Coordinates of C-alpha atoms in Angstrom, one line a residue:
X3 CA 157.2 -129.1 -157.4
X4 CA 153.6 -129.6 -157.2
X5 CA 153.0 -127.0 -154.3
X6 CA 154.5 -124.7 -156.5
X7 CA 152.0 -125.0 -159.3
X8 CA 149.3 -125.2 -156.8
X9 CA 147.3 -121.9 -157.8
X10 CA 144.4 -120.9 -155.3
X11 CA 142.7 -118.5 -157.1
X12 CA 142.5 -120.6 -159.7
X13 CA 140.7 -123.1 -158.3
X14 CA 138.5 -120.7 -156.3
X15 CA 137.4 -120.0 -159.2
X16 CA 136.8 -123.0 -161.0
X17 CA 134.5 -123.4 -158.3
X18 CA 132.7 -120.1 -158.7
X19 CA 132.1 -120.5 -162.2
X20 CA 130.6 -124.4 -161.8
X21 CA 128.2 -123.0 -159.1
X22 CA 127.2 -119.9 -161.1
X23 CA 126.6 -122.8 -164.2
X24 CA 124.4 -124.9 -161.5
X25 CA 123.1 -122.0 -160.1
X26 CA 121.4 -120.7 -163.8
X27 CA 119.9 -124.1 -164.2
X28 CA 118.3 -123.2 -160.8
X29 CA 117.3 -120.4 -161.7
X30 CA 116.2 -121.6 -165.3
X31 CA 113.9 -124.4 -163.7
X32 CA 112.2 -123.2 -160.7
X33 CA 109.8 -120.6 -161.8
X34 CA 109.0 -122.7 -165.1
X35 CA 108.3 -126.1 -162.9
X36 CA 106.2 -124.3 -160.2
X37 CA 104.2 -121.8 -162.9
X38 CA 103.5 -125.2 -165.2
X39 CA 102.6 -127.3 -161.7
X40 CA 100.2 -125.1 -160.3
X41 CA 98.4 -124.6 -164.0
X42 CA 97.9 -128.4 -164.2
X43 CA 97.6 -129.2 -160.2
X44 CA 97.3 -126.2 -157.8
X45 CA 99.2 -123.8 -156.1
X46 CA 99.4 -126.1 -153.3
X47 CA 101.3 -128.7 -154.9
X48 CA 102.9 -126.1 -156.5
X49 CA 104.4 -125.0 -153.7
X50 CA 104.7 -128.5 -152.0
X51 CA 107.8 -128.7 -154.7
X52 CA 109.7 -125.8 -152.6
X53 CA 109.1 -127.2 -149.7
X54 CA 110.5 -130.8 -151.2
X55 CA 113.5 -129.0 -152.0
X56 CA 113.8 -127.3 -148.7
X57 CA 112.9 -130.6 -146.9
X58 CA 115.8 -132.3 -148.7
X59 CA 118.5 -129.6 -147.8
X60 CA 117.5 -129.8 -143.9
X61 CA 117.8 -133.8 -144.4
X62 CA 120.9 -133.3 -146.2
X63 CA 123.0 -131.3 -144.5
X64 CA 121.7 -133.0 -141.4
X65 CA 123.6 -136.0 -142.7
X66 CA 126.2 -134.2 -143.4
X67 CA 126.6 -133.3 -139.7
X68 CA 126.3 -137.3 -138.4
X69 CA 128.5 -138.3 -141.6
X70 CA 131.6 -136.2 -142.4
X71 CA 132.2 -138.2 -145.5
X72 CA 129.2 -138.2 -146.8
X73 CA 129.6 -134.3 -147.5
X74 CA 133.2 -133.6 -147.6
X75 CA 134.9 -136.6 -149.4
X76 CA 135.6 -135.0 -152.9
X77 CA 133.9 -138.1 -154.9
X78 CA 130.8 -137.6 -152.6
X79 CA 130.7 -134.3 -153.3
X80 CA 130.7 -134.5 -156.7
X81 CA 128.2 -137.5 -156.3
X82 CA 125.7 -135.5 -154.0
X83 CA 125.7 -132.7 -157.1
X84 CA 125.3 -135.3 -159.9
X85 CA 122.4 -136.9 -157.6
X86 CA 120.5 -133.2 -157.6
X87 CA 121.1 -132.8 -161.3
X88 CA 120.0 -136.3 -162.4
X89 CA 116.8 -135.7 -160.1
X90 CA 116.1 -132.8 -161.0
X91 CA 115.8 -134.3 -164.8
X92 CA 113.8 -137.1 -164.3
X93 CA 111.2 -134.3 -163.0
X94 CA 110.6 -134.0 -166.6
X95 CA 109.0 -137.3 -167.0
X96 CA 106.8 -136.6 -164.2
X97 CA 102.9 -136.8 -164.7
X98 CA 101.9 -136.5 -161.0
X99 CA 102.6 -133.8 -158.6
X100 CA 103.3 -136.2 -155.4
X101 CA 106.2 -137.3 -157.8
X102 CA 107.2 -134.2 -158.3
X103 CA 107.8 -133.1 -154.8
X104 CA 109.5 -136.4 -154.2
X105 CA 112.3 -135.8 -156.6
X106 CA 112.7 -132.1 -155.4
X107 CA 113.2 -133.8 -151.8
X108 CA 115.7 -136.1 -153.6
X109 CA 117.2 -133.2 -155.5
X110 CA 117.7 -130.9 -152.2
X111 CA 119.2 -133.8 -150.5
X112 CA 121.8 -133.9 -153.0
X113 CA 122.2 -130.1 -152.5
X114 CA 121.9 -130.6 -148.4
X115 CA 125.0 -132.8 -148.7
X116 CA 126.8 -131.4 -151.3
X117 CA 127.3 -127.2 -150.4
X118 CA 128.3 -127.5 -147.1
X119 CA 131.5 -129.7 -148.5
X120 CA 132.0 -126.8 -151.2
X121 CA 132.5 -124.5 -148.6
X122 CA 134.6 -126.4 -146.7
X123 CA 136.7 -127.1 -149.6
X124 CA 137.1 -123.2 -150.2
X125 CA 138.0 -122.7 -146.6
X126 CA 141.1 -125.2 -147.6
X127 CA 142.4 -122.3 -149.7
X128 CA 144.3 -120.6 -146.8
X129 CA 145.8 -118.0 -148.9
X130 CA 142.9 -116.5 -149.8
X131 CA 140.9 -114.0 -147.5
X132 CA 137.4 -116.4 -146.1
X133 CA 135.6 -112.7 -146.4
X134 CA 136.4 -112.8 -150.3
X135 CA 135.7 -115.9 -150.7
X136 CA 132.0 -116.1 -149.3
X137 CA 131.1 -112.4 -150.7
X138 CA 132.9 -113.8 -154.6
X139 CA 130.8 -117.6 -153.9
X140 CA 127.6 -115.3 -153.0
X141 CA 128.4 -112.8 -156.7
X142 CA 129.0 -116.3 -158.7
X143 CA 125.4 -117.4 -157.4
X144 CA 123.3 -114.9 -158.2
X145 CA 125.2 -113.9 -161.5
X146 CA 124.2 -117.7 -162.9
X147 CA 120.6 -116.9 -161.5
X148 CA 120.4 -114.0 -163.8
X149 CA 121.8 -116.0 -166.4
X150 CA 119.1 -118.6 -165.7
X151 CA 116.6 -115.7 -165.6
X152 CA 117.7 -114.6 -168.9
X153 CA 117.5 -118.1 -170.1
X154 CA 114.2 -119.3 -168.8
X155 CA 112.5 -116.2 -171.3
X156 CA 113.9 -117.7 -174.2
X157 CA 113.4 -121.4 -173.4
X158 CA 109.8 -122.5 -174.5
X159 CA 107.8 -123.4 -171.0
X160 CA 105.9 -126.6 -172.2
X161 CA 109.6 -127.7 -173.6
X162 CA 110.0 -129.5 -169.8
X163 CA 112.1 -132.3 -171.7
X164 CA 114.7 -129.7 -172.8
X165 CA 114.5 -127.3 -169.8
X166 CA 115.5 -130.1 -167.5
X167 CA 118.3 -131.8 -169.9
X168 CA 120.0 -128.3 -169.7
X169 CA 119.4 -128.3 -166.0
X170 CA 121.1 -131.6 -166.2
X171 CA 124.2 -130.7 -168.3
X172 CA 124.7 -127.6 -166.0
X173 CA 125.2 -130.4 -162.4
X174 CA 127.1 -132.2 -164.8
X175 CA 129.7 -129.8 -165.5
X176 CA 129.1 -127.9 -161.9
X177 CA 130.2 -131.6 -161.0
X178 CA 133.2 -131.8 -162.6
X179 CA 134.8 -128.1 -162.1
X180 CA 134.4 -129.1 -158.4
X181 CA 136.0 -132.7 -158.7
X182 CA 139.0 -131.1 -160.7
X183 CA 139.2 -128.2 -157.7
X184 CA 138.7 -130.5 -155.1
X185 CA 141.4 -133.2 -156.0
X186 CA 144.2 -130.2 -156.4
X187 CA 143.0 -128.8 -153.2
X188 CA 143.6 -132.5 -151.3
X189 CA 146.8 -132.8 -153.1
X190 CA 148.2 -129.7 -151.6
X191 CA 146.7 -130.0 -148.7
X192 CA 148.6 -133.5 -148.2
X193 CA 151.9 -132.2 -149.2
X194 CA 151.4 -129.0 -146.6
X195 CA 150.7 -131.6 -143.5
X196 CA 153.7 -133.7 -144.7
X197 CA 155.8 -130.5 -144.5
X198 CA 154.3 -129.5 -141.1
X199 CA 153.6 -133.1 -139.5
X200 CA 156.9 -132.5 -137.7
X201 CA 156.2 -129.0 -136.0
X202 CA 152.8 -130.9 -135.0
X203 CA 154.3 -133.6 -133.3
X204 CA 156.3 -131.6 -131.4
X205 CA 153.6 -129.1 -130.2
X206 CA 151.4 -132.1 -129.2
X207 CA 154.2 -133.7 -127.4
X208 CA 153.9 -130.5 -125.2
X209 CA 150.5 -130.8 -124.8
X210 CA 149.3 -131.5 -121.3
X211 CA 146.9 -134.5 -120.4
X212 CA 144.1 -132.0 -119.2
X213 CA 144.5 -130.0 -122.4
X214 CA 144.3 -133.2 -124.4
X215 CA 141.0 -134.1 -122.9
X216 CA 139.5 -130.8 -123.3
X217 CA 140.4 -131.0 -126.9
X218 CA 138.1 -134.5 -127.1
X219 CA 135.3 -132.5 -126.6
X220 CA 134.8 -129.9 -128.7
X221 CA 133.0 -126.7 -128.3
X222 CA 129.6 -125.9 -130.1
X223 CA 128.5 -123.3 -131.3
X224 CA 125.4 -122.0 -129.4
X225 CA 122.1 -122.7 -130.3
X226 CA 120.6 -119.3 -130.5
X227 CA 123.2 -118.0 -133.3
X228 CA 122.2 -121.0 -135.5
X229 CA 118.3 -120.0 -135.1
X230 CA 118.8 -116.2 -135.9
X231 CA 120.1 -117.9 -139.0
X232 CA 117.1 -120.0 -139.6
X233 CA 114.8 -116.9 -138.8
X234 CA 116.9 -114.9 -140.8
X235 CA 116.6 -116.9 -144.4
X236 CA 112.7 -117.6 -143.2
X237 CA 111.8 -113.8 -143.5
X238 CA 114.4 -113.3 -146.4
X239 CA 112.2 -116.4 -148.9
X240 CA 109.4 -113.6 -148.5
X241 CA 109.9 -112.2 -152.0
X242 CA 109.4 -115.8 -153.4
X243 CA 106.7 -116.4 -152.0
X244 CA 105.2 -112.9 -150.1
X245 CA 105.9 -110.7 -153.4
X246 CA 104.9 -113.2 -155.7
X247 CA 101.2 -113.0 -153.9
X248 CA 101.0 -109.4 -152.9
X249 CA 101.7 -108.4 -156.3
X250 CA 99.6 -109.7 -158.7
X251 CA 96.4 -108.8 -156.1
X252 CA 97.4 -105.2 -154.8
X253 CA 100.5 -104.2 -157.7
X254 CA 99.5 -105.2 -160.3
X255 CA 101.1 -102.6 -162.5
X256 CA 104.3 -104.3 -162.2
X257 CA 105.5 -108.1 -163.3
X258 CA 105.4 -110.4 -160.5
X259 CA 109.5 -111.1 -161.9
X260 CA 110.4 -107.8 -160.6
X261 CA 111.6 -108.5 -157.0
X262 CA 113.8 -111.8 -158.5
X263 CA 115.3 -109.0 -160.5
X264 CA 116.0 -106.1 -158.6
X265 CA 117.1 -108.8 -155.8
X266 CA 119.9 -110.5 -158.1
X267 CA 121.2 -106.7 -159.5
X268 CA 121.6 -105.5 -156.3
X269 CA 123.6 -108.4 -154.6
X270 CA 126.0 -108.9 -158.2
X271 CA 126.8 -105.0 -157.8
X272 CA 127.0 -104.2 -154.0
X273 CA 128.3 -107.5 -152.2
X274 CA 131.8 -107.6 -152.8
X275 CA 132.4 -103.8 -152.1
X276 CA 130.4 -104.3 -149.0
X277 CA 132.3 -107.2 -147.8
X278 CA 135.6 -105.4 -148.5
X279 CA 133.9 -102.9 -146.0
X280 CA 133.6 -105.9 -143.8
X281 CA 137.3 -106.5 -143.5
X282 CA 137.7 -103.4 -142.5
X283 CA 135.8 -102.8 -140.1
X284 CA 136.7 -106.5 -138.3
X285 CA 133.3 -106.2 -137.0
X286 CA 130.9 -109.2 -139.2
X287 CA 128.2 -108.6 -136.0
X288 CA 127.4 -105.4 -136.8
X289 CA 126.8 -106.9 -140.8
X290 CA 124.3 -109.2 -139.6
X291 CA 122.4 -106.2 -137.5
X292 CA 122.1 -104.7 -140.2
X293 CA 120.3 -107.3 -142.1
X294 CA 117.7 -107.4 -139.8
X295 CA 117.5 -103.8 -139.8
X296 CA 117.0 -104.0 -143.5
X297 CA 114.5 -106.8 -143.3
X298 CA 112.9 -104.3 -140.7
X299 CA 112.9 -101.5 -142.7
X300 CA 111.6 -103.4 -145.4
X301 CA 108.3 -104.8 -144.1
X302 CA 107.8 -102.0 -142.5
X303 CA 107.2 -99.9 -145.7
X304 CA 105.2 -102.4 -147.1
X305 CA 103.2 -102.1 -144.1
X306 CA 102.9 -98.5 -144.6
X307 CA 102.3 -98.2 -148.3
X308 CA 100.4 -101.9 -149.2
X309 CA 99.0 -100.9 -152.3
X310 CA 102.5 -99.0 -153.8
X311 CA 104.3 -100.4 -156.6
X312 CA 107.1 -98.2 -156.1
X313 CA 106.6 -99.3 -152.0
X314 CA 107.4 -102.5 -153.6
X315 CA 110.6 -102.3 -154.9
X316 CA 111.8 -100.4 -152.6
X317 CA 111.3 -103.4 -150.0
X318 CA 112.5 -105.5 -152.2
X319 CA 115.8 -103.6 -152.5
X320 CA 116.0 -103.7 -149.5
X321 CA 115.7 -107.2 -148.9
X322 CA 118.5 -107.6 -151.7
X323 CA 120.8 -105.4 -149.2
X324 CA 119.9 -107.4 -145.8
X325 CA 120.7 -110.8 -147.5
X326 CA 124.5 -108.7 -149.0
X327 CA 125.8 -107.8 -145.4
X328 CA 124.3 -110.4 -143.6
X329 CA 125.1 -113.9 -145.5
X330 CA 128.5 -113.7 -146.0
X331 CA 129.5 -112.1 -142.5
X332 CA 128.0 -115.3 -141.3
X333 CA 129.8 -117.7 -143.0
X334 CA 132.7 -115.9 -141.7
X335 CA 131.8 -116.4 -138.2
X336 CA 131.4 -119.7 -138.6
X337 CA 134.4 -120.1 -140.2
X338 CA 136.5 -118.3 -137.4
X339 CA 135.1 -120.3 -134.9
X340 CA 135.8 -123.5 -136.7
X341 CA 139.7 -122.7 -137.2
X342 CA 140.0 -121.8 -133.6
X343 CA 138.3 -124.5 -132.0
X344 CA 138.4 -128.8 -132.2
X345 CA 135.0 -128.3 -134.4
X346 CA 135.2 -130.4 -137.8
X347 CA 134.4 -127.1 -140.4
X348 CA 132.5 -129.0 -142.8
X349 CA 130.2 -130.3 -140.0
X350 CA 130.0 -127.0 -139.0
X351 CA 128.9 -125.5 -142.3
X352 CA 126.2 -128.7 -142.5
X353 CA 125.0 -127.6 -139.5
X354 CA 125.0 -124.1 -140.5
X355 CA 123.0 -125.0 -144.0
X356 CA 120.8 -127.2 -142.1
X357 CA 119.6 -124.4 -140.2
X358 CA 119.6 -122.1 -143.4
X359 CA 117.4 -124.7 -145.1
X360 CA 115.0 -125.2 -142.1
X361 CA 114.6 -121.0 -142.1
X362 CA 113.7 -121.2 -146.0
X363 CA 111.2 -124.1 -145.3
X364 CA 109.5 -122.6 -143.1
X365 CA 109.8 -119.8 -144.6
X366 CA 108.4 -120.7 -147.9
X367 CA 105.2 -122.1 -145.8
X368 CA 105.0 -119.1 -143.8
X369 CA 105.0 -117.0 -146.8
X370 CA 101.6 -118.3 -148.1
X371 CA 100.0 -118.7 -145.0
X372 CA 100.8 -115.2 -143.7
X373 CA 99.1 -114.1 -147.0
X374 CA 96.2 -115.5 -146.9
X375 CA 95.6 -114.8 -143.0
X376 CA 95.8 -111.6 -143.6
X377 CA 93.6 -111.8 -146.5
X378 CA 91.2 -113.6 -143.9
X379 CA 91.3 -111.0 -141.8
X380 CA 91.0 -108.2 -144.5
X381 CA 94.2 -106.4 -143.5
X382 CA 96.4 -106.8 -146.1
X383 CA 98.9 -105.5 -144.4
X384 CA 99.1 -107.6 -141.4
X385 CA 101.6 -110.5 -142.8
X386 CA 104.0 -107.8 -143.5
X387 CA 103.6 -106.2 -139.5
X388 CA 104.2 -109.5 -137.8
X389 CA 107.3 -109.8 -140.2
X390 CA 108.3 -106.5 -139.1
X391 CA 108.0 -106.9 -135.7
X392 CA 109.7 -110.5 -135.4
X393 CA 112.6 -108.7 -137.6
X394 CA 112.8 -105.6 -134.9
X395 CA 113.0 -108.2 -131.9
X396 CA 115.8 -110.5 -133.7
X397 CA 117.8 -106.7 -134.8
X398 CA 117.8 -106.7 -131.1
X399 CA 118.6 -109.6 -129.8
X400 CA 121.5 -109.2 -132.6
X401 CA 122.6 -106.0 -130.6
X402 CA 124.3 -107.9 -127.9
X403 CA 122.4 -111.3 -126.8
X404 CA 124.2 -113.4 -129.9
X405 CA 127.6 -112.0 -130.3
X406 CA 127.8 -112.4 -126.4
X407 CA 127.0 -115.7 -126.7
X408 CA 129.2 -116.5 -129.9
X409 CA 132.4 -114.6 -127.6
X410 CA 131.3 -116.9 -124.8
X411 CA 131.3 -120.2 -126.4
X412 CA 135.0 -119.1 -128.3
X413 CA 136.1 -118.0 -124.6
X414 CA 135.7 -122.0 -124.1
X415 CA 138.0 -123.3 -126.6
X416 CA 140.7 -125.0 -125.5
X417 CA 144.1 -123.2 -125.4
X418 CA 142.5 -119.8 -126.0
X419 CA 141.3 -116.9 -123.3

């Protein structure tokens, strides 16, 4: 009776809605929390508080990859979110900024070990389409950060006390939605592999020995598809940190709030009807080319035209359209390859956001440095060119080098040819 009441839309969706909650106290925090830390430190330990976050995400899901339970047990789960929310709050209370950056750490290690279970718990829900559910999980993100965006101007900025209690109350309830999702999930997933245990036995009872051994070891996926990741989110951070500089000294006709904007809009209107495109065309490789030949296009115009406004938008737009076709395609790879082979999906997706994280890490480091070499060098332009030529040579290496390795390493699974 209780598989029949199992609904897994429903609790897709429960999920959606607590991460588009979490992801508006993100949203509502972050720019308040660095603007306020760099007025009353600098913009170094202003930024050290990204990096903390980053830091913790790359620790976190790094555990998450040595301890399975740590970030897919549905109590930890919801643990590892309350951790980042109660973190996140006591950054309130916070006079210094080396205290800061050490709860952002703690906060992004809660959000290391928690995300990677989420998606693994939305990959239980085999009815629904993985495509759907990455490019709907993707929508639900940035419609809370809009929300948050929307928030943050009506929320007074030296108000940190009630800034952060919100931020609190929204892990709290992204915490439960999850825990409510996640125990109907394991309920029906225990009553499918009762039903099926039988059909298992006998398939393993068919098994050969050599099969069985090849099945103890199972295949990774190569290294070079999990740094185009990395390289991937490190060039796609640039409007957080590249725009946020470039415009205030060379734009400065527009707000600095403006790429944030435009980037949200464009992923809450164009990513599910480009993923639909996706499962049509079968083909998630030629997605994540085209993300890098966004990110291309992109720096290249702001190579071109440095001191446009307009220039700047459009780049940014574009950078809004590189992260819709290529973030969601590869969760899908990743997800294929973990059905197909002996791979543990959730330490797959740790592994997956562990590279993400690194990628934005660096990235948010790279971002300022870049700037200001470029600014040493009176070229203001030159930050953007090196962009745009690392983009052009991982658009290529996207062409043929990766998926060949990704069909390689799936050609190695056992019982497949």
């Amino acid at each position: 009776m209780q598989t029949k009441k199992f609904d897994p839309v429903f609790n897709s969706y429960l999920i959606y809605i607590g991460v588009a909650i979490a992801s508006g106290g993100v949203a509502l925090y972050t720019p308040i929390i660095v603007s306020e830390t760099g007025k009353a430190f600098s913009g170094f330990w202003a930024a050290s508080i990204l990096f903390g976050l980053n830091l913790g995400r790359v620790l976190g899901s790094y555990m998450g990859t040595r301890f399975s339970r740590m970030a897919n047990h549905p109590l930890a789960i919801s643990g590892n979110i309350l951790l980042e929310g109660i973190a996140l709050y006591f950054m309130a209370y916070l006079n210094q900024a080396w205290a800061l950056a050490l709860f952002a750490l703690l906060a992004g290690l809660g959000s290391g070990l928690s995300f990677p279970g989420l998606k693994n718990y939305l990959l239980k829900l085999k009815g629904l389409d993985q495509t759907s559910i990455f490019s709907k999980l993707a929508f639900a993100i940035r419609m809370g950060l809009v929300g948050g965006y929307l928030t943050a101007s009506f929320v007074p900025h030296d108000q940190l006390k009630l800034v952060f209690l919100i931020v609190l109350i929204t892990f709290i309830v992204y915490g439960l939605f999850m825990l409510i999702a996640m125990r109907a999930i394991s309920e029906h997933e225990q009553e499918s592999l009762a039903l099926e245990q039988k059909a298992l036995a006998d398939e393993a009872a068919s098994t050969t020995a050599v099969a069985a051994t090849e099945s103890e070891k199972p295949v990774e996926l190569p290294l070079m598809f999990y740094l185009s990741n990395s390289v991937f989110w490190c060039f796609a951070v640039q409007p957080m940190i590249g725009f946020s500089l470039h415009i205030p000294k060379f734009t400065p006709e527009i707000p600095v709030s403006t790429p944030f904007w435009l980037a949200a809009l464009v992923i809450i209107f164009f990513q599910i009807p480009i993923s639909k495109r996706a499962v049509r065309t079968l083909d998630h490789f030629r997605f994540l080319k085209i993300g890098y030949a966004c990110l291309f296009v992109s720096f290249a115009i702001m190579v071109v035209f440095t001191h446009s406004a307009a220039a700047v938008i459009v780049s940014a737009i574009l950078l809004s359209f590189g992260q819709v076709f290529y973030g969601p395609s590869l969760d899908v790879l990743v997800a294929r390859f973990a059905n197909k082979s002996a791979a543990d999906t959730g330490r797959l997706m740790s592994q997956q956001m562990f590279y993400q994280s690194m990628g934005t890490m660096v990235g948010s480091l790279a971002g300022g440095a870049l700037f200001d070499f470029a600014q040493f060098l009176k070229m203001p332009g030159v930050n953007w060119f090196m962009l745009a030529l690392a983009s052009l040579a991982m658009m290529m290496l996207s062409q043929k080098k990766i998926p060949a390795l990704y069909y390689d390493a799936g050609q190695r699974v056992p019982g497949t040819s």
